[in-house]
Amino acid sequence: MMKSKRILAWLLVSLVVLGITTVALAQEKVLVFGSSGDAVRLDPADVTDGESISRMDNIFEGLVEYEAGSTKIQPCLAESWDVSEDGKEIVFHLRKGVKFHDGTDFNADAVVFSFERQYNPEHPHHQYGEWAYWGYMFSDIDRAEKIDDYTVKIVLSEPNASIMTSLAMFTVCIVSPANAEKYGEDAFRYPCGTGPFKFVEWVKDDHITLEANEDYWRGRPKIDKIIFRVIPDPSARLLSLEVGEIHGMEYPNPADFDRIKANPDLVLMSEPGMNIGYMAMNTGYGYIDANQNGIKDPDEPLEKTPGYFEPLTKKEVRQAINMAIDKEAIVRDIFMGTASVAKNGMPPFMLGYNDEIEDYPYDPARAKELLAEAGYPDGFEVTLHVMPVSRPYMFDPPKIGEAIQSYLAAVGIKVNFYQVDWATYLQETEAGMHQMCLLGWTGDNGDPDNFLNVLYGLNACSIGTAGNHAFYTNEENQELLTKALRTYDVEKRAEYYKKSQELIHEDAGWVFLAHSNQNMVFRKNVEGFMLHPTSRMFLYPVDIK
């Protein structure tokens, strides 16, 4: 009898515990987001792709950050800062009491570590990254100095008109030195920052899981976990959203917009994007950035890129390709009203946009004439790298590739497709292994330098870390871009940028396709998310009702 009572008591206790556990699990708020592709790395300083950045936006923080829905900066890990009269020294006063996810202190040592590993070849952790963005945007930083435990000075070698907005970028987010020491070359697999969510696991090409940072300095997030699930096909992403398997998705197919709007359980979010989608033509030459300073120095000669292809070295051929492609039709039939035709390599609302430039007309007959003048009356065969993932500036690269293939075939150019996984695609195009490639860019800081210098400057033609995928090496253009960055005179900056766009247009290293709207879809019970002009993905304010 006593044994039966003990068993009964044990069963009652077990049922109570099970009930409590079930309620707790039922109340756990897990946001599952459908992504078009996986992250490449999880080190904020060593990535250039949006999939990696969207994960890290929720793990890491910088000294300053962007205001919600804006590229205006506000304090973050630095509470305040002072700028010298010549603009070449910035002293940051750091926030106290902040902890990294591994329990170590955020302080000046962590700031210096996060910066110095990128710019100092002698730093023991410099060997673990390519630090491409440092060369693109931060090469004017000479050094970071610790003044005391909670004060840091950033010293510039030259004035830089975009430096403060650039310091809100992911590249200079602060990492845990202790975590970096623990994992060494594998630290990018085990990210550790100060942000609202902590890293849990990464199952490659399947999902990345984050959990709420209970000790976050702003207060615990409202959701308990985030799962970024990889679903490459936009139709499959939408179906998963409709049946409730995921709570949000990126890059919906415009053909599905009516279907989304008709569903009372879904909310379509759409805003003009700060981006450019393009096809780059490898013009043939880049340089090896031997000292990794992000600048082509006089002792770094130009050399052929691995993807060197003689027809594309000729301006007439590149202009012919521009005239052979009907961009209006691509935007109308593929983007379906979710983009505008691009004629320049940056959005029309940015400082210095040159609206006086006349775009290349769609003129296949003239394209054939130019090909003949360049020595290719019968055309030629060329390979086009086609992205395997949707991007903010190009939701369906294969369809766009097929359209380009058809248009170029009409003027005698046979286009073969080349596809590979996303990480390899980025590596190969940064190394100049392509002949032509589909790519694009979403602005990081709202400054034209982040488009024109990063995408079209000679300094960005470094083989292996190139942002300039046409390997366009015009020295006059680089001089204009450097002058624009060195002055704080807004009118002069605009003049330099307009002239730069004239050169870029004339030399025709790119077919500028479209400026896309940024679009996301969430279930209606997801609240608090706001689209950002840079397409960054900040999930701290989000809640699930």
XYZ file of C-alpha atoms in Angstrom:
545
model
C 0.000 0.000 0.000
C 2.821 2.409 0.932
C 4.552 1.530 -2.320
C 1.377 2.360 -4.277
C 1.094 5.718 -2.518
C 4.722 6.541 -3.296
C 4.159 5.680 -6.951
C 1.007 7.805 -7.008
C 2.839 10.722 -5.397
C 5.702 10.397 -7.888
C 3.249 10.394 -10.768
C 1.501 13.511 -9.436
C 4.804 15.353 -9.031
C 5.883 14.258 -12.516
C 2.644 15.497 -14.023
C 3.010 18.853 -12.299
C 6.611 19.222 -13.487
C 5.645 18.112 -16.981
C 2.796 20.619 -16.985
C 5.072 23.452 -15.906
C 7.663 22.459 -18.513
C 5.021 22.236 -21.255
C 3.661 25.689 -20.401
C 7.188 27.121 -20.365
C 7.958 25.597 -23.747
C 4.637 26.773 -25.140
C 5.363 30.312 -24.022
C 8.894 30.408 -25.435
C 9.019 32.947 -28.241
C 11.086 31.617 -31.131
C 11.296 33.722 -34.289
C 12.067 31.602 -37.359
C 13.185 33.655 -40.364
C 13.407 32.267 -43.902
C 16.677 33.305 -45.562
C 17.652 32.870 -49.200
C 21.159 31.661 -48.337
C 23.512 30.868 -45.508
C 26.115 33.060 -43.850
C 29.671 32.852 -45.150
C 31.483 33.779 -41.922
C 30.398 35.170 -38.551
C 33.199 37.655 -38.008
C 31.826 41.172 -38.601
C 35.161 42.475 -39.872
C 35.699 39.717 -42.401
C 32.528 39.600 -44.487
C 31.008 41.464 -47.418
C 27.707 39.595 -47.837
C 24.290 40.469 -46.455
C 23.409 36.986 -45.182
C 26.372 36.985 -42.803
C 25.685 40.571 -41.759
C 22.008 39.971 -40.920
C 22.980 37.316 -38.372
C 25.725 39.423 -36.851
C 23.541 42.539 -36.586
C 21.994 40.811 -33.602
C 25.206 39.514 -31.995
C 27.617 42.457 -32.249
C 27.601 46.217 -31.664
C 29.877 49.130 -32.504
C 30.914 52.376 -30.872
C 28.064 54.142 -32.670
C 24.971 52.859 -34.437
C 22.318 54.014 -36.892
C 19.020 55.378 -35.692
C 16.039 53.161 -36.494
C 15.093 53.562 -40.159
C 17.893 56.089 -40.814
C 21.614 56.447 -41.504
C 21.958 59.131 -38.826
C 24.280 57.972 -36.059
C 23.681 57.777 -32.325
C 25.696 56.491 -29.350
C 26.005 52.755 -28.750
C 29.029 51.240 -26.975
C 30.472 54.756 -26.869
C 28.349 57.159 -24.840
C 29.912 60.261 -26.418
C 32.843 61.453 -28.530
C 34.945 64.517 -29.308
C 36.360 65.383 -32.734
C 39.486 67.525 -33.211
C 39.304 70.724 -35.279
C 41.158 69.148 -38.209
C 38.871 66.101 -38.084
C 41.779 63.680 -37.748
C 41.336 62.622 -34.122
C 38.170 61.247 -32.510
C 38.107 60.464 -28.788
C 35.385 58.029 -27.703
C 34.115 57.774 -24.124
C 33.008 54.184 -23.643
C 29.964 52.776 -21.883
C 30.802 51.091 -18.568
C 29.320 47.885 -17.183
C 28.837 46.156 -20.554
C 29.749 42.471 -20.820
C 30.554 40.272 -23.776
C 28.532 37.076 -24.126
C 31.445 35.114 -22.624
C 31.244 37.204 -19.444
C 34.365 39.298 -20.063
C 34.332 43.098 -19.860
C 33.847 45.420 -22.787
C 36.552 48.094 -22.540
C 39.187 50.055 -24.444
C 41.378 46.968 -24.887
C 38.556 45.268 -26.783
C 38.119 48.287 -29.074
C 41.822 48.468 -29.877
C 41.930 44.694 -30.468
C 38.934 44.803 -32.848
C 40.475 47.599 -34.921
C 44.169 46.690 -34.800
C 43.744 43.093 -35.942
C 42.468 44.531 -39.230
C 45.066 47.202 -39.987
C 48.254 45.849 -38.378
C 49.925 42.974 -40.292
C 52.002 42.236 -37.185
C 48.952 41.649 -34.996
C 48.728 37.927 -34.098
C 45.122 37.719 -35.337
C 45.665 39.602 -38.609
C 46.409 36.287 -40.325
C 42.879 35.016 -39.711
C 41.008 37.358 -42.061
C 41.062 39.164 -45.397
C 39.635 42.386 -43.893
C 38.341 43.548 -47.285
C 36.042 46.235 -45.874
C 38.888 47.824 -43.951
C 40.531 48.531 -47.288
C 37.242 49.740 -48.789
C 36.210 52.144 -46.039
C 38.711 52.459 -43.175
C 42.214 52.686 -44.633
C 42.425 56.319 -43.457
C 42.492 55.116 -39.841
C 46.131 55.192 -38.835
C 45.671 53.674 -35.384
C 43.425 53.139 -32.386
C 44.910 54.156 -29.020
C 43.837 53.279 -25.497
C 43.850 56.365 -23.275
C 42.407 54.587 -20.238
C 40.097 51.611 -19.647
C 37.064 53.476 -20.983
C 38.540 56.027 -23.388
C 39.827 55.352 -26.901
C 41.302 57.677 -29.524
C 40.984 56.996 -33.257
C 43.685 58.748 -35.284
C 43.246 59.341 -39.029
C 46.096 59.774 -41.493
C 43.901 62.010 -43.677
C 40.572 63.830 -43.281
C 37.655 61.555 -44.143
C 34.221 63.083 -44.740
C 32.367 59.783 -44.229
C 34.216 58.368 -41.223
C 31.576 58.898 -38.522
C 28.770 57.267 -40.500
C 31.182 54.492 -41.497
C 31.920 53.768 -37.838
C 28.329 52.538 -37.464
C 29.044 49.764 -39.976
C 29.390 46.102 -39.053
C 33.092 46.060 -39.990
C 34.095 47.890 -36.828
C 31.790 46.102 -34.416
C 33.618 45.078 -31.264
C 34.524 41.419 -30.717
C 35.563 39.672 -27.508
C 39.377 39.395 -27.398
C 39.106 36.418 -25.026
C 36.833 34.589 -27.476
C 39.206 35.373 -30.349
C 42.129 34.010 -28.332
C 40.173 30.876 -27.422
C 39.205 29.908 -30.969
C 41.963 31.476 -33.087
C 41.408 30.890 -36.793
C 37.992 29.310 -36.049
C 36.631 32.312 -34.130
C 34.393 33.183 -37.094
C 32.438 29.995 -36.321
C 31.827 31.001 -32.687
C 30.910 34.722 -32.665
C 30.896 36.575 -29.357
C 29.803 40.204 -29.039
C 27.842 42.457 -26.684
C 24.562 42.459 -28.633
C 21.031 41.443 -27.667
C 21.390 37.831 -28.853
C 24.010 35.157 -28.210
C 25.241 32.557 -30.658
C 24.003 28.984 -30.077
C 24.739 26.860 -33.160
C 25.435 26.919 -36.891
C 24.390 23.962 -39.042
C 25.882 24.866 -42.401
C 23.376 25.466 -45.210
C 20.498 24.723 -42.835
C 20.186 27.163 -39.933
C 21.836 29.459 -37.407
C 20.313 29.748 -33.926
C 20.683 32.672 -31.527
C 19.271 33.051 -28.005
C 18.359 36.077 -25.912
C 21.184 37.755 -23.988
C 19.759 37.757 -20.454
C 22.298 40.389 -19.370
C 21.991 42.760 -22.316
C 22.785 46.306 -21.204
C 19.617 47.751 -22.752
C 17.427 45.040 -21.252
C 16.546 41.501 -22.275
C 15.020 41.064 -25.772
C 11.318 40.249 -26.014
C 11.903 37.069 -28.011
C 13.802 34.084 -26.643
C 15.412 32.681 -29.770
C 16.005 33.494 -33.424
C 16.462 30.780 -36.026
C 17.706 31.883 -39.445
C 16.594 28.986 -41.659
C 18.021 28.624 -45.174
C 15.276 28.228 -47.819
C 16.826 29.180 -51.200
C 13.655 29.084 -53.307
C 11.372 32.127 -52.834
C 8.243 30.070 -53.556
C 9.216 27.551 -50.884
C 9.920 30.394 -48.450
C 6.470 31.849 -49.039
C 4.749 28.481 -48.616
C 6.584 27.957 -45.306
C 5.423 31.399 -44.202
C 1.822 30.774 -45.200
C 1.587 27.538 -43.211
C 3.302 29.065 -40.175
C 6.581 27.140 -40.290
C 8.452 30.472 -40.330
C 7.515 33.953 -39.103
C 9.220 36.076 -41.762
C 11.029 35.887 -45.082
C 13.236 37.979 -47.330
C 13.119 38.695 -51.072
C 9.599 37.588 -52.023
C 8.878 37.102 -55.709
C 7.019 40.197 -57.024
C 4.710 37.814 -58.885
C 3.430 36.701 -55.463
C 2.672 40.174 -54.098
C -1.061 40.024 -54.812
C -1.243 36.640 -53.131
C 0.611 37.997 -50.090
C -1.585 41.094 -49.840
C -4.732 38.958 -50.037
C -3.641 36.850 -47.057
C -4.907 38.432 -43.801
C -2.214 36.593 -41.810
C 0.676 38.213 -43.713
C 2.154 41.716 -43.859
C 4.232 42.865 -46.851
C 6.796 45.517 -45.956
C 8.265 47.525 -48.829
C 10.455 50.644 -49.113
C 12.790 52.126 -51.740
C 16.182 50.469 -51.468
C 19.582 52.115 -51.263
C 21.145 49.733 -53.751
C 22.335 48.899 -57.240
C 22.095 45.622 -59.155
C 24.498 45.175 -62.054
C 26.359 42.928 -64.443
C 30.112 43.540 -64.224
C 32.473 42.877 -67.121
C 36.034 41.994 -66.129
C 38.171 44.590 -67.952
C 41.239 42.504 -67.312
C 43.633 44.036 -64.780
C 43.982 44.337 -61.025
C 46.763 44.538 -58.467
C 48.058 42.597 -55.484
C 47.690 44.705 -52.335
C 50.974 43.467 -50.874
C 50.935 45.703 -47.786
C 47.154 45.314 -47.331
C 46.567 49.057 -46.956
C 43.573 49.160 -49.309
C 45.383 51.481 -51.728
C 47.148 50.768 -55.012
C 50.654 51.973 -54.295
C 53.192 52.885 -57.010
C 55.186 49.694 -56.355
C 52.110 47.507 -56.887
C 51.835 47.083 -60.680
C 48.704 46.090 -62.534
C 48.569 42.475 -63.647
C 46.097 40.328 -65.538
C 43.188 38.996 -63.519
C 42.569 35.217 -63.560
C 39.406 35.871 -65.589
C 41.151 38.027 -68.216
C 39.162 37.815 -71.462
C 40.406 39.936 -74.333
C 37.064 41.029 -75.884
C 35.983 42.604 -72.575
C 39.161 44.686 -72.379
C 37.793 46.765 -75.274
C 35.513 49.675 -74.469
C 33.544 49.285 -77.697
C 32.611 45.721 -76.753
C 31.441 46.772 -73.298
C 29.386 49.611 -74.770
C 27.890 47.178 -77.287
C 26.840 44.852 -74.467
C 25.185 47.787 -72.713
C 23.213 48.583 -75.864
C 22.241 44.959 -76.476
C 20.349 44.548 -73.192
C 16.804 45.857 -72.780
C 16.897 46.995 -69.158
C 13.418 48.516 -69.335
C 11.976 45.110 -70.221
C 13.938 43.366 -67.464
C 12.654 45.802 -64.838
C 9.100 45.601 -66.197
C 8.840 41.840 -66.713
C 11.106 40.387 -64.017
C 11.182 42.999 -61.256
C 7.488 43.654 -61.992
C 7.341 47.221 -60.746
C 9.480 46.651 -57.648
C 12.507 48.477 -59.059
C 13.541 51.391 -61.245
C 15.939 51.250 -64.192
C 19.481 52.258 -63.231
C 21.703 54.395 -65.415
C 24.403 55.207 -62.846
C 26.082 53.102 -60.224
C 24.442 54.648 -57.162
C 20.872 55.557 -56.149
C 19.407 58.792 -57.589
C 18.748 60.393 -54.185
C 22.403 60.422 -53.093
C 24.753 63.413 -52.993
C 26.395 64.079 -56.360
C 24.145 61.853 -58.477
C 24.631 62.880 -62.117
C 21.193 62.964 -63.703
C 22.532 64.668 -66.837
C 24.119 61.435 -68.041
C 22.147 59.813 -70.862
C 21.799 56.074 -70.436
C 22.862 53.670 -73.187
C 19.792 53.067 -75.350
C 18.525 49.614 -76.165
C 19.879 49.420 -79.726
C 20.876 45.918 -80.930
C 21.737 47.223 -84.412
C 24.239 49.725 -83.035
C 25.557 47.024 -80.682
C 26.371 44.836 -83.688
C 28.152 47.750 -85.378
C 30.299 48.356 -82.309
C 31.189 44.670 -82.083
C 32.279 44.715 -85.709
C 34.341 47.863 -85.156
C 36.056 46.141 -82.218
C 36.964 43.162 -84.412
C 34.131 40.778 -83.468
C 31.627 40.880 -86.357
C 30.515 37.322 -85.525
C 30.455 37.872 -81.796
C 32.152 35.523 -79.315
C 31.459 33.099 -76.460
C 31.635 34.301 -72.849
C 30.856 32.962 -69.368
C 28.542 34.708 -66.910
C 28.752 34.019 -63.178
C 25.143 33.856 -61.915
C 24.433 34.285 -58.204
C 22.912 31.211 -56.498
C 20.941 33.298 -53.977
C 18.403 36.105 -53.967
C 19.753 39.486 -52.952
C 18.061 42.812 -52.037
C 19.077 44.261 -55.405
C 18.275 41.130 -57.473
C 15.648 38.718 -56.163
C 15.945 36.200 -59.051
C 19.457 36.185 -60.601
C 18.869 33.096 -62.821
C 15.894 34.752 -64.566
C 17.892 37.920 -65.112
C 20.784 35.833 -66.395
C 18.475 34.117 -68.864
C 17.205 37.475 -70.116
C 20.761 38.754 -70.604
C 21.679 35.498 -72.345
C 18.814 35.964 -74.797
C 19.572 39.627 -75.530
C 23.282 38.998 -76.131
C 22.554 35.990 -78.347
C 20.631 38.350 -80.619
C 23.858 40.276 -81.344
C 26.030 37.169 -81.755
C 27.379 36.756 -78.206
C 26.873 33.270 -76.757
C 26.593 33.368 -72.955
C 27.322 30.286 -70.847
C 26.211 30.183 -67.207
C 28.440 29.360 -64.268
C 26.988 28.758 -60.811
C 28.601 27.742 -57.540
C 27.778 28.052 -53.844
C 27.510 31.589 -52.448
C 30.735 31.615 -50.414
C 32.778 30.383 -53.372
C 30.977 32.795 -55.708
C 32.103 35.745 -53.593
C 35.657 34.439 -53.351
C 35.933 33.929 -57.090
C 34.500 37.300 -58.076
C 36.671 39.134 -55.517
C 39.656 37.323 -57.053
C 38.662 38.315 -60.601
C 38.137 34.743 -61.776
C 34.976 35.637 -63.689
C 34.575 37.042 -67.191
C 31.177 38.593 -66.433
C 29.182 38.355 -63.213
C 25.864 39.357 -61.699
C 26.251 41.199 -58.416
C 25.216 44.401 -56.710
C 25.453 46.465 -53.586
C 23.364 47.806 -50.769
C 24.705 51.022 -49.256
C 26.245 50.711 -45.798
C 26.217 54.280 -44.527
C 24.257 56.595 -46.832
C 27.403 58.239 -48.247
C 28.218 58.199 -52.003
C 31.789 57.175 -51.219
C 30.398 53.826 -50.100
C 29.223 53.235 -53.675
C 31.649 55.044 -55.943
C 34.934 54.359 -54.166
C 34.093 50.846 -53.008
C 32.615 49.600 -56.293
C 34.326 51.630 -59.025
C 37.630 52.921 -57.658
C 41.069 51.731 -58.721
C 41.951 51.049 -55.086
C 39.105 48.508 -54.962
C 40.691 46.401 -57.767
C 42.839 44.326 -55.420
C 42.891 40.739 -56.676
C 41.445 38.574 -53.918
C 39.516 41.274 -52.050
C 38.083 43.342 -54.914
C 34.920 45.383 -54.493
C 35.353 46.651 -58.054
C 34.260 43.523 -59.929
C 34.816 45.095 -63.346
C 38.436 45.708 -62.322
C 38.060 49.205 -63.714
C 41.467 50.817 -63.221
C 40.973 54.430 -64.325
C 43.486 56.553 -62.370
C 41.684 59.840 -63.074
C 38.518 58.362 -61.581
C 40.339 57.318 -58.416
C 41.838 60.799 -58.050
C 38.362 62.329 -58.197
C 37.021 59.891 -55.599
C 39.933 60.534 -53.263
C 39.480 64.299 -53.534
C 35.782 63.917 -52.718
C 36.597 61.949 -49.580
C 39.201 64.440 -48.366
C 36.970 67.533 -48.391
C 34.081 68.451 -46.107
C 32.768 70.940 -48.723
C 29.499 69.350 -49.853
C 29.346 71.196 -53.187
C 32.892 70.176 -54.105
C 32.177 66.582 -53.170
C 29.125 66.588 -55.432
C 31.175 67.991 -58.355
C 33.835 65.314 -57.996
C 31.244 62.548 -57.857
C 29.394 63.813 -60.942
C 32.621 63.832 -62.956
C 33.451 60.353 -61.703
C 30.121 59.041 -62.963
C 30.810 60.491 -66.414
C 34.048 58.495 -66.645
C 32.415 55.317 -65.338
C 29.593 55.664 -67.869
C 31.915 56.269 -70.812
C 34.181 53.314 -70.047
C 31.171 51.010 -69.550
C 32.593 48.358 -67.231
C 29.120 47.593 -65.925
C 25.583 47.186 -67.155
C 23.700 48.989 -64.399
C 20.377 47.175 -64.230
C 18.120 48.358 -61.429
C 17.568 50.024 -58.073
C 15.279 47.639 -56.208
C 12.784 48.207 -53.461
C 13.574 46.241 -50.328
C 10.764 43.829 -49.513
C 10.106 41.532 -46.571
C 7.066 39.585 -45.437
C 6.103 38.726 -41.843
C 3.191 37.020 -40.196
C 0.863 39.600 -38.688
C 1.638 38.530 -35.104
C 5.246 39.709 -35.497
C 5.573 43.270 -34.241
C 8.323 45.868 -33.941
C 10.440 45.201 -37.033
C 11.470 48.201 -39.124
C 13.111 48.114 -42.549
C 16.461 49.913 -42.608
C 17.862 51.832 -45.621
C 21.037 49.728 -45.481
C 19.009 46.466 -45.414
C 20.518 45.696 -42.008
C 18.354 43.416 -39.883
C 17.999 44.559 -36.276
C 15.660 42.211 -34.385
C 16.055 43.498 -30.825
C 12.735 45.449 -30.862
C 10.752 42.532 -32.299
C 8.040 40.686 -30.405
C 5.684 37.806 -31.258
C 2.109 38.286 -30.047
